[in-house]
């Protein structure tokens, strides 16, 4: 779009981490449902570790990495509103990512 | 036309000049009103009328339940009554009420003269009024919706609800939701763009942050509901089996779409109320809000989290453990930002020296009731407990503690707080306290007891219960409580009327607040500020008593008048630097006429006069096009002086005018609807019974290729048109041809590759996706032709390409969405073929 104002972005720092959380939410939920539908929970890679569980754990690891990357990037911003609020929101998103999704490691999948 | 403003010798002269420009005329001109004062008040008053109707229905419910086997209402009527009570309270009272409040307050708090799209707010209001009218008319006619406020299928499907009751809900509420969508876009753009110079994002009054977040949530939350309503209506009217398990549909799809909206909805209702509290508490504590930035972070987090817990309403629906864990985690997490805000309020109170006042009494009511509601909510969030309490009166009690505590009490506080602004009169405490205590006591009596009946197993939505179940005494007391509460509400209403009529007059800023809405005359003039202030600190720590007279004297921005324009300033989103003079449209009857035509469209669908529906749609389109000649410029003006030695361009020459942002946000909502549709189809493939369908269809390569090429051509030409500006006609013509090709491709595809859409949900989904693409290509075609028209009329120059840039946004979106749509049938057919395992 033309005419993006030249000022420093404010919304990106505030929204980035939780957007990752939201997309991750849909992706994990979708992957879990698809995997169950296609029977990926039946094939064991290692004892007790199915394809589906592995895929979900990898996805979660990717999400967590992305959220952490956002936090690290925000810490380099100059002090101010966008940094303070952005960091607070992103830390909340990081905690939420771990807390909401860690069930993929140990709960029954289908 | 002149660039130089006309100066005014004194405040009276200035007032006359501004009033002549901004005021709404008398008589029939009232129907042409677009001013935010008028529209905001109309929204709030209409919402109160609906609150009254919903309240009367609640009294009918309580009368019925007062005794075990009451012959007062038969089961059919009872179903209509509780459905309508819930529907009216949620859709016709709570949301429109805070919309009206935001419409009335936001421009004033932000230091603007009006909202960004006054005609749209007027249109939204009429849609709300007519849509609500249809729903209430159905109630009077005895054909009101009766499947509960969340309209679960199959109960709401053709088979079980053959009459028009469910159609009334689906169509009437969708009609009303137009106003929610217009309000969402309106609020987003206004908060982001129309502020007083110097009001950077971190200086906005906290209420504006709340409304910004709420509007963002509405933008994402409502489309799934609108989509669900359209799909269910398509099933009921035309037999497309999205929710019918015998033909590859799934009733759970409705539940997902509904709660994807429905849970955020609870927060959409709560956050404006919390915004009121965050505004009032600091004023009465006499100290700024504790932790402004933390509160902003909390509400943003809350907005996201509230979208991650919709399935907690479906715990009883048999969903695997991990998936459940996602949702219960989010349900627990969302309590954290709520707690953060509560601590911010308590901290503010502890820091300052709280003054007693009537609004604070209602704030106390909020704290008590809402905290209890939160505790029972945590109980329900425990999955095992939810299985127990599911669908009992425990849930009814919880929901009212949250909704009445989290919305009604704060809104009563707001009413007492801002009534002086609306009327210029201040409370005189005679009735106010009694009224409050009656509501408070009545409320707790009514609903606390419902926890107990619920725990003893009394199900919700039943019109009678066995006399020996031991629920009767509690129910009887609960009903007594509800009558006490009703009398309390009547006293509140009477009290507010008396204040408006006989309250004490005051000069300015009766509560010693620090926000800009008090820096204007009360009751407010149509233009609000005679000049716009320059803001140099957080805009809830200002001194209205000093700023008000300055502005009245014309010292500030836009202190003169120019060409009879309705002017306000647009600013850079982040920094608040002025970057344009936004010239707003004059009062007009077009919003009313357009809303009437829109109503015709919905009524045609409701009464199944299907041939008339496209006619009305065409009239709506034609009327919307009639809105446009008033906007834009036919000559380049260059920079306009805005006062204080600064200059800014007219919005038609600006880089990022409000209407361009409006298109961005509209497309975001539109995209949400589309993604929900695609996910819906994917969900059916995943979980609906009776897949794969017998006939798959799905592929017609030449048709798909033609459609995609047409869309690409249209988008490419849309971009070229912007570069060519006044010479854009050839590009736009080519773009229009591209759309014609795209439409041909889509039609060809539908004709050859689409199995009978009533046979199976797969084909129905394909049909829906193609229809979506066709609709967008059709609108794109209209926009291309409209561009040609605007160029010919001289509205376009290299400095003035706004019309074409708005078009470009649409064309780009349509190319992406349409491309996906054309590929979608093949994709779904492939999935269906492969995933036929279990
Ligand atoms: C004015 C006092 C009110 C009373 C006495 C009251 C009473 C009731 C009762 C008894 C029910 C349960 C009906 C049943 O399941 O059989 C109910 C349902 C409901 N109420 Fe209220 N209510 C009041 C205010 C409100 C308000 C202010 C809201 C929302 C802002 C609201 C929203 C709802 C909803 C959504 C339902 C569920 C309807 C359904 O099951 O479909 N109520 N109300
Ligand atoms: Cu919920």
PDB file of C-alpha atoms in Angstrom, chain B residues 379-592:
ATOM      1  CA  UNK B 379     -15.125 -23.237  38.349  1.00  0.00           C
ATOM      2  CA  UNK B 380     -16.719 -23.757  34.962  1.00  0.00           C
ATOM      3  CA  UNK B 381     -13.322 -23.663  33.257  1.00  0.00           C
ATOM      4  CA  UNK B 382     -12.439 -26.869  35.064  1.00  0.00           C
ATOM      5  CA  UNK B 383     -13.445 -29.426  32.523  1.00  0.00           C
ATOM      6  CA  UNK B 384     -14.828 -32.043  34.931  1.00  0.00           C
ATOM      7  CA  UNK B 385     -16.906 -29.464  36.758  1.00  0.00           C
ATOM      8  CA  UNK B 386     -18.260 -28.175  33.476  1.00  0.00           C
ATOM      9  CA  UNK B 387     -19.591 -31.619  32.633  1.00  0.00           C
ATOM     10  CA  UNK B 388     -21.557 -31.456  35.880  1.00  0.00           C
ATOM     11  CA  UNK B 389     -22.879 -27.938  35.625  1.00  0.00           C
ATOM     12  CA  UNK B 390     -23.306 -27.899  31.880  1.00  0.00           C
ATOM     13  CA  UNK B 391     -26.698 -26.580  30.847  1.00  0.00           C
ATOM     14  CA  UNK B 392     -27.952 -25.937  34.351  1.00  0.00           C
ATOM     15  CA  UNK B 393     -29.029 -22.736  36.031  1.00  0.00           C
ATOM     16  CA  UNK B 394     -25.509 -22.534  37.469  1.00  0.00           C
ATOM     17  CA  UNK B 395     -24.420 -21.425  34.020  1.00  0.00           C
ATOM     18  CA  UNK B 396     -27.285 -18.951  33.823  1.00  0.00           C
ATOM     19  CA  UNK B 397     -26.205 -17.467  37.144  1.00  0.00           C
ATOM     20  CA  UNK B 398     -22.545 -17.267  36.097  1.00  0.00           C
ATOM     21  CA  UNK B 399     -23.381 -15.632  32.813  1.00  0.00           C
ATOM     22  CA  UNK B 400     -25.491 -12.942  34.423  1.00  0.00           C
ATOM     23  CA  UNK B 401     -22.889 -12.204  37.093  1.00  0.00           C
ATOM     24  CA  UNK B 402     -20.408 -11.636  34.311  1.00  0.00           C
ATOM     25  CA  UNK B 403     -22.677  -9.735  31.946  1.00  0.00           C
ATOM     26  CA  UNK B 404     -24.565  -7.621  34.443  1.00  0.00           C
ATOM     27  CA  UNK B 405     -21.488  -7.141  36.621  1.00  0.00           C
ATOM     28  CA  UNK B 406     -19.172  -6.589  33.719  1.00  0.00           C
ATOM     29  CA  UNK B 407     -21.454  -4.492  31.593  1.00  0.00           C
ATOM     30  CA  UNK B 408     -24.642  -3.198  33.158  1.00  0.00           C
ATOM     31  CA  UNK B 409     -23.120  -1.770  36.359  1.00  0.00           C
ATOM     32  CA  UNK B 410     -20.270  -0.029  34.528  1.00  0.00           C
ATOM     33  CA  UNK B 411     -22.751   1.363  32.022  1.00  0.00           C
ATOM     34  CA  UNK B 412     -24.884   2.765  34.819  1.00  0.00           C
ATOM     35  CA  UNK B 413     -21.730   4.353  36.228  1.00  0.00           C
ATOM     36  CA  UNK B 414     -21.082   5.768  32.762  1.00  0.00           C
ATOM     37  CA  UNK B 415     -24.629   7.064  32.514  1.00  0.00           C
ATOM     38  CA  UNK B 416     -24.329   8.983  35.769  1.00  0.00           C
ATOM     39  CA  UNK B 417     -20.884  10.195  34.824  1.00  0.00           C
ATOM     40  CA  UNK B 418     -21.609  11.448  31.310  1.00  0.00           C
ATOM     41  CA  UNK B 419     -25.229  12.469  31.671  1.00  0.00           C
ATOM     42  CA  UNK B 420     -24.014  15.950  32.684  1.00  0.00           C
ATOM     43  CA  UNK B 421     -22.176  16.062  29.382  1.00  0.00           C
ATOM     44  CA  UNK B 422     -25.255  15.086  27.396  1.00  0.00           C
ATOM     45  CA  UNK B 423     -27.642  17.394  29.189  1.00  0.00           C
ATOM     46  CA  UNK B 424     -25.575  20.059  30.890  1.00  0.00           C
ATOM     47  CA  UNK B 425     -27.068  19.060  34.249  1.00  0.00           C
ATOM     48  CA  UNK B 426     -25.560  17.423  37.286  1.00  0.00           C
ATOM     49  CA  UNK B 427     -26.980  14.752  39.604  1.00  0.00           C
ATOM     50  CA  UNK B 428     -28.762  15.714  42.783  1.00  0.00           C
ATOM     51  CA  UNK B 429     -28.521  12.641  44.966  1.00  0.00           C
ATOM     52  CA  UNK B 430     -32.062  11.927  46.098  1.00  0.00           C
ATOM     53  CA  UNK B 431     -33.049   8.805  44.278  1.00  0.00           C
ATOM     54  CA  UNK B 432     -29.703   7.646  42.999  1.00  0.00           C
ATOM     55  CA  UNK B 433     -28.603   5.719  46.071  1.00  0.00           C
ATOM     56  CA  UNK B 434     -31.887   3.934  46.714  1.00  0.00           C
ATOM     57  CA  UNK B 435     -32.091   3.012  43.065  1.00  0.00           C
ATOM     58  CA  UNK B 436     -28.615   1.546  43.136  1.00  0.00           C
ATOM     59  CA  UNK B 437     -29.214  -0.499  46.258  1.00  0.00           C
ATOM     60  CA  UNK B 438     -32.436  -1.922  44.903  1.00  0.00           C
ATOM     61  CA  UNK B 439     -30.759  -3.059  41.712  1.00  0.00           C
ATOM     62  CA  UNK B 440     -27.825  -4.445  43.652  1.00  0.00           C
ATOM     63  CA  UNK B 441     -29.838  -6.335  46.228  1.00  0.00           C
ATOM     64  CA  UNK B 442     -32.406  -7.529  43.710  1.00  0.00           C
ATOM     65  CA  UNK B 443     -29.700  -8.739  41.390  1.00  0.00           C
ATOM     66  CA  UNK B 444     -27.892 -10.774  44.004  1.00  0.00           C
ATOM     67  CA  UNK B 445     -31.067 -12.271  45.324  1.00  0.00           C
ATOM     68  CA  UNK B 446     -32.156 -13.296  41.834  1.00  0.00           C
ATOM     69  CA  UNK B 447     -28.972 -14.781  40.581  1.00  0.00           C
ATOM     70  CA  UNK B 448     -27.139 -15.999  43.641  1.00  0.00           C
ATOM     71  CA  UNK B 449     -29.957 -18.436  44.237  1.00  0.00           C
ATOM     72  CA  UNK B 450     -29.702 -19.693  40.674  1.00  0.00           C
ATOM     73  CA  UNK B 451     -26.253 -21.065  41.513  1.00  0.00           C
ATOM     74  CA  UNK B 452     -27.967 -23.209  44.114  1.00  0.00           C
ATOM     75  CA  UNK B 453     -30.807 -24.430  41.916  1.00  0.00           C
ATOM     76  CA  UNK B 454     -28.216 -25.140  39.258  1.00  0.00           C
ATOM     77  CA  UNK B 455     -26.065 -27.179  41.617  1.00  0.00           C
ATOM     78  CA  UNK B 456     -29.140 -29.105  42.600  1.00  0.00           C
ATOM     79  CA  UNK B 457     -29.506 -30.005  38.963  1.00  0.00           C
ATOM     80  CA  UNK B 458     -32.125 -27.648  37.607  1.00  0.00           C
ATOM     81  CA  UNK B 459     -31.562 -27.483  33.842  1.00  0.00           C
ATOM     82  CA  UNK B 460     -31.727 -24.196  31.968  1.00  0.00           C
ATOM     83  CA  UNK B 461     -34.300 -23.587  29.253  1.00  0.00           C
ATOM     84  CA  UNK B 462     -37.095 -25.574  30.868  1.00  0.00           C
ATOM     85  CA  UNK B 463     -40.465 -24.002  31.404  1.00  0.00           C
ATOM     86  CA  UNK B 464     -41.469 -26.207  34.320  1.00  0.00           C
ATOM     87  CA  UNK B 465     -39.904 -28.556  36.835  1.00  0.00           C
ATOM     88  CA  UNK B 466     -41.114 -31.319  39.118  1.00  0.00           C
ATOM     89  CA  UNK B 467     -42.674 -29.944  42.296  1.00  0.00           C
ATOM     90  CA  UNK B 468     -40.878 -32.526  44.434  1.00  0.00           C
ATOM     91  CA  UNK B 469     -37.386 -31.617  43.175  1.00  0.00           C
ATOM     92  CA  UNK B 470     -36.966 -29.145  46.025  1.00  0.00           C
ATOM     93  CA  UNK B 471     -36.236 -26.201  43.729  1.00  0.00           C
ATOM     94  CA  UNK B 472     -39.434 -24.289  44.229  1.00  0.00           C
ATOM     95  CA  UNK B 473     -38.635 -22.160  47.271  1.00  0.00           C
ATOM     96  CA  UNK B 474     -35.339 -21.012  45.802  1.00  0.00           C
ATOM     97  CA  UNK B 475     -36.959 -20.219  42.488  1.00  0.00           C
ATOM     98  CA  UNK B 476     -39.705 -18.303  44.169  1.00  0.00           C
ATOM     99  CA  UNK B 477     -37.218 -16.136  46.066  1.00  0.00           C
ATOM    100  CA  UNK B 478     -35.205 -15.643  42.917  1.00  0.00           C
ATOM    101  CA  UNK B 479     -38.288 -14.349  41.157  1.00  0.00           C
ATOM    102  CA  UNK B 480     -39.039 -11.993  44.034  1.00  0.00           C
ATOM    103  CA  UNK B 481     -35.485 -10.688  43.684  1.00  0.00           C
ATOM    104  CA  UNK B 482     -35.955 -10.085  40.005  1.00  0.00           C
ATOM    105  CA  UNK B 483     -38.951  -7.870  40.676  1.00  0.00           C
ATOM    106  CA  UNK B 484     -36.982  -5.880  43.216  1.00  0.00           C
ATOM    107  CA  UNK B 485     -34.272  -5.458  40.594  1.00  0.00           C
ATOM    108  CA  UNK B 486     -36.785  -4.389  37.966  1.00  0.00           C
ATOM    109  CA  UNK B 487     -38.108  -1.711  40.288  1.00  0.00           C
ATOM    110  CA  UNK B 488     -34.539  -0.645  40.898  1.00  0.00           C
ATOM    111  CA  UNK B 489     -33.963  -0.230  37.158  1.00  0.00           C
ATOM    112  CA  UNK B 490     -37.173   1.756  36.875  1.00  0.00           C
ATOM    113  CA  UNK B 491     -35.919   4.057  39.629  1.00  0.00           C
ATOM    114  CA  UNK B 492     -32.569   4.478  37.863  1.00  0.00           C
ATOM    115  CA  UNK B 493     -34.414   5.468  34.705  1.00  0.00           C
ATOM    116  CA  UNK B 494     -36.604   7.893  36.613  1.00  0.00           C
ATOM    117  CA  UNK B 495     -33.585   9.325  38.375  1.00  0.00           C
ATOM    118  CA  UNK B 496     -31.736   9.908  35.117  1.00  0.00           C
ATOM    119  CA  UNK B 497     -34.806  11.592  33.644  1.00  0.00           C
ATOM    120  CA  UNK B 498     -35.124  13.841  36.666  1.00  0.00           C
ATOM    121  CA  UNK B 499     -31.481  14.814  36.459  1.00  0.00           C
ATOM    122  CA  UNK B 500     -31.793  15.599  32.768  1.00  0.00           C
ATOM    123  CA  UNK B 501     -34.816  17.726  33.493  1.00  0.00           C
ATOM    124  CA  UNK B 502     -34.143  19.327  36.881  1.00  0.00           C
ATOM    125  CA  UNK B 503     -30.471  18.690  37.634  1.00  0.00           C
ATOM    126  CA  UNK B 504     -28.134  21.403  38.820  1.00  0.00           C
ATOM    127  CA  UNK B 505     -26.555  23.422  36.026  1.00  0.00           C
ATOM    128  CA  UNK B 506     -22.756  23.689  36.047  1.00  0.00           C
ATOM    129  CA  UNK B 507     -20.150  25.662  34.170  1.00  0.00           C
ATOM    130  CA  UNK B 508     -17.596  23.155  32.988  1.00  0.00           C
ATOM    131  CA  UNK B 509     -16.004  19.864  33.959  1.00  0.00           C
ATOM    132  CA  UNK B 510     -18.165  18.903  36.957  1.00  0.00           C
ATOM    133  CA  UNK B 511     -16.049  15.899  37.971  1.00  0.00           C
ATOM    134  CA  UNK B 512     -12.662  17.604  37.501  1.00  0.00           C
ATOM    135  CA  UNK B 513     -11.747  15.131  34.802  1.00  0.00           C
ATOM    136  CA  UNK B 514      -8.640  15.384  32.642  1.00  0.00           C
ATOM    137  CA  UNK B 515     -10.065  14.350  29.273  1.00  0.00           C
ATOM    138  CA  UNK B 516     -10.935  16.526  26.306  1.00  0.00           C
ATOM    139  CA  UNK B 517     -14.674  15.851  26.137  1.00  0.00           C
ATOM    140  CA  UNK B 518     -15.064  18.278  29.050  1.00  0.00           C
ATOM    141  CA  UNK B 519     -13.241  21.044  27.204  1.00  0.00           C
ATOM    142  CA  UNK B 520     -16.351  21.892  25.207  1.00  0.00           C
ATOM    143  CA  UNK B 521     -19.711  23.462  25.955  1.00  0.00           C
ATOM    144  CA  UNK B 522     -22.254  21.072  27.499  1.00  0.00           C
ATOM    145  CA  UNK B 523     -24.599  19.970  26.068  1.00  0.00           C
ATOM    146  CA  UNK B 524     -22.192  19.853  23.137  1.00  0.00           C
ATOM    147  CA  UNK B 525     -22.511  21.797  19.924  1.00  0.00           C
ATOM    148  CA  UNK B 526     -22.643  19.859  16.667  1.00  0.00           C
ATOM    149  CA  UNK B 527     -19.039  20.763  15.868  1.00  0.00           C
ATOM    150  CA  UNK B 528     -17.782  20.125  19.391  1.00  0.00           C
ATOM    151  CA  UNK B 529     -14.558  22.103  19.349  1.00  0.00           C
ATOM    152  CA  UNK B 530     -14.408  25.613  17.908  1.00  0.00           C
ATOM    153  CA  UNK B 531     -10.708  24.947  17.375  1.00  0.00           C
ATOM    154  CA  UNK B 532      -8.693  21.769  17.837  1.00  0.00           C
ATOM    155  CA  UNK B 533      -6.171  21.649  20.700  1.00  0.00           C
ATOM    156  CA  UNK B 534      -2.478  20.830  20.475  1.00  0.00           C
ATOM    157  CA  UNK B 535      -1.733  17.990  22.875  1.00  0.00           C
ATOM    158  CA  UNK B 536       1.584  17.871  24.692  1.00  0.00           C
ATOM    159  CA  UNK B 537       0.974  15.251  27.375  1.00  0.00           C
ATOM    160  CA  UNK B 538      -1.182  12.231  28.068  1.00  0.00           C
ATOM    161  CA  UNK B 539      -4.697  13.175  27.113  1.00  0.00           C
ATOM    162  CA  UNK B 540      -6.282  12.091  30.376  1.00  0.00           C
ATOM    163  CA  UNK B 541      -4.158  14.465  32.439  1.00  0.00           C
ATOM    164  CA  UNK B 542      -5.243  17.641  30.660  1.00  0.00           C
ATOM    165  CA  UNK B 543      -6.921  20.650  32.173  1.00  0.00           C
ATOM    166  CA  UNK B 544     -10.253  21.189  30.411  1.00  0.00           C
ATOM    167  CA  UNK B 545     -10.945  24.283  32.474  1.00  0.00           C
ATOM    168  CA  UNK B 546      -7.976  25.987  30.866  1.00  0.00           C
ATOM    169  CA  UNK B 547      -8.195  24.438  27.388  1.00  0.00           C
ATOM    170  CA  UNK B 548     -11.932  24.970  26.924  1.00  0.00           C
ATOM    171  CA  UNK B 549     -11.909  28.786  26.855  1.00  0.00           C
ATOM    172  CA  UNK B 550      -8.804  28.812  24.638  1.00  0.00           C
ATOM    173  CA  UNK B 551     -10.511  26.658  22.053  1.00  0.00           C
ATOM    174  CA  UNK B 552     -13.733  28.639  22.220  1.00  0.00           C
ATOM    175  CA  UNK B 553     -11.653  31.711  21.423  1.00  0.00           C
ATOM    176  CA  UNK B 554     -10.396  29.972  18.311  1.00  0.00           C
ATOM    177  CA  UNK B 555      -6.843  29.530  19.552  1.00  0.00           C
ATOM    178  CA  UNK B 556      -5.775  26.194  18.162  1.00  0.00           C
ATOM    179  CA  UNK B 557      -5.988  24.346  14.862  1.00  0.00           C
ATOM    180  CA  UNK B 558      -8.752  24.972  12.310  1.00  0.00           C
ATOM    181  CA  UNK B 559     -10.068  27.937  14.257  1.00  0.00           C
ATOM    182  CA  UNK B 560     -11.553  29.509  11.127  1.00  0.00           C
ATOM    183  CA  UNK B 561     -14.017  28.199   8.573  1.00  0.00           C
ATOM    184  CA  UNK B 562     -13.234  27.476   4.931  1.00  0.00           C
ATOM    185  CA  UNK B 563     -15.587  27.048   1.966  1.00  0.00           C
ATOM    186  CA  UNK B 564     -18.344  25.896   4.282  1.00  0.00           C
ATOM    187  CA  UNK B 565     -16.426  22.634   4.736  1.00  0.00           C
ATOM    188  CA  UNK B 566     -16.887  20.346   7.714  1.00  0.00           C
ATOM    189  CA  UNK B 567     -13.220  20.084   8.621  1.00  0.00           C
ATOM    190  CA  UNK B 568     -11.293  18.063  11.137  1.00  0.00           C
ATOM    191  CA  UNK B 569      -7.653  17.006  11.235  1.00  0.00           C
ATOM    192  CA  UNK B 570      -6.125  13.682  10.295  1.00  0.00           C
ATOM    193  CA  UNK B 571      -2.855  12.733  11.949  1.00  0.00           C
ATOM    194  CA  UNK B 572      -0.040  10.303  11.522  1.00  0.00           C
ATOM    195  CA  UNK B 573      -1.091   7.164  13.391  1.00  0.00           C
ATOM    196  CA  UNK B 574       1.902   6.801  15.637  1.00  0.00           C
ATOM    197  CA  UNK B 575       3.188  10.313  16.243  1.00  0.00           C
ATOM    198  CA  UNK B 576       0.017  12.370  15.996  1.00  0.00           C
ATOM    199  CA  UNK B 577       1.581  14.848  13.572  1.00  0.00           C
ATOM    200  CA  UNK B 578      -1.185  16.431  11.458  1.00  0.00           C
ATOM    201  CA  UNK B 579      -0.982  15.064   7.915  1.00  0.00           C
ATOM    202  CA  UNK B 580      -4.283  16.058   6.326  1.00  0.00           C
ATOM    203  CA  UNK B 581      -7.442  18.118   6.584  1.00  0.00           C
ATOM    204  CA  UNK B 582     -10.306  15.660   6.532  1.00  0.00           C
ATOM    205  CA  UNK B 583     -13.398  17.198   4.965  1.00  0.00           C
ATOM    206  CA  UNK B 584     -16.498  15.339   6.097  1.00  0.00           C
ATOM    207  CA  UNK B 585     -19.720  14.868   4.122  1.00  0.00           C
ATOM    208  CA  UNK B 586     -22.849  16.914   4.801  1.00  0.00           C
ATOM    209  CA  UNK B 587     -26.129  15.570   6.190  1.00  0.00           C
ATOM    210  CA  UNK B 588     -28.038  13.501   3.652  1.00  0.00           C
ATOM    211  CA  UNK B 589     -31.010  11.180   3.416  1.00  0.00           C
ATOM    212  CA  UNK B 590     -28.974   8.636   1.507  1.00  0.00           C
ATOM    213  CA  UNK B 591     -28.035   6.510   4.548  1.00  0.00           C
ATOM    214  CA  UNK B 592     -31.707   6.133   5.406  1.00  0.00           C
TER     215      UNK B 592
END
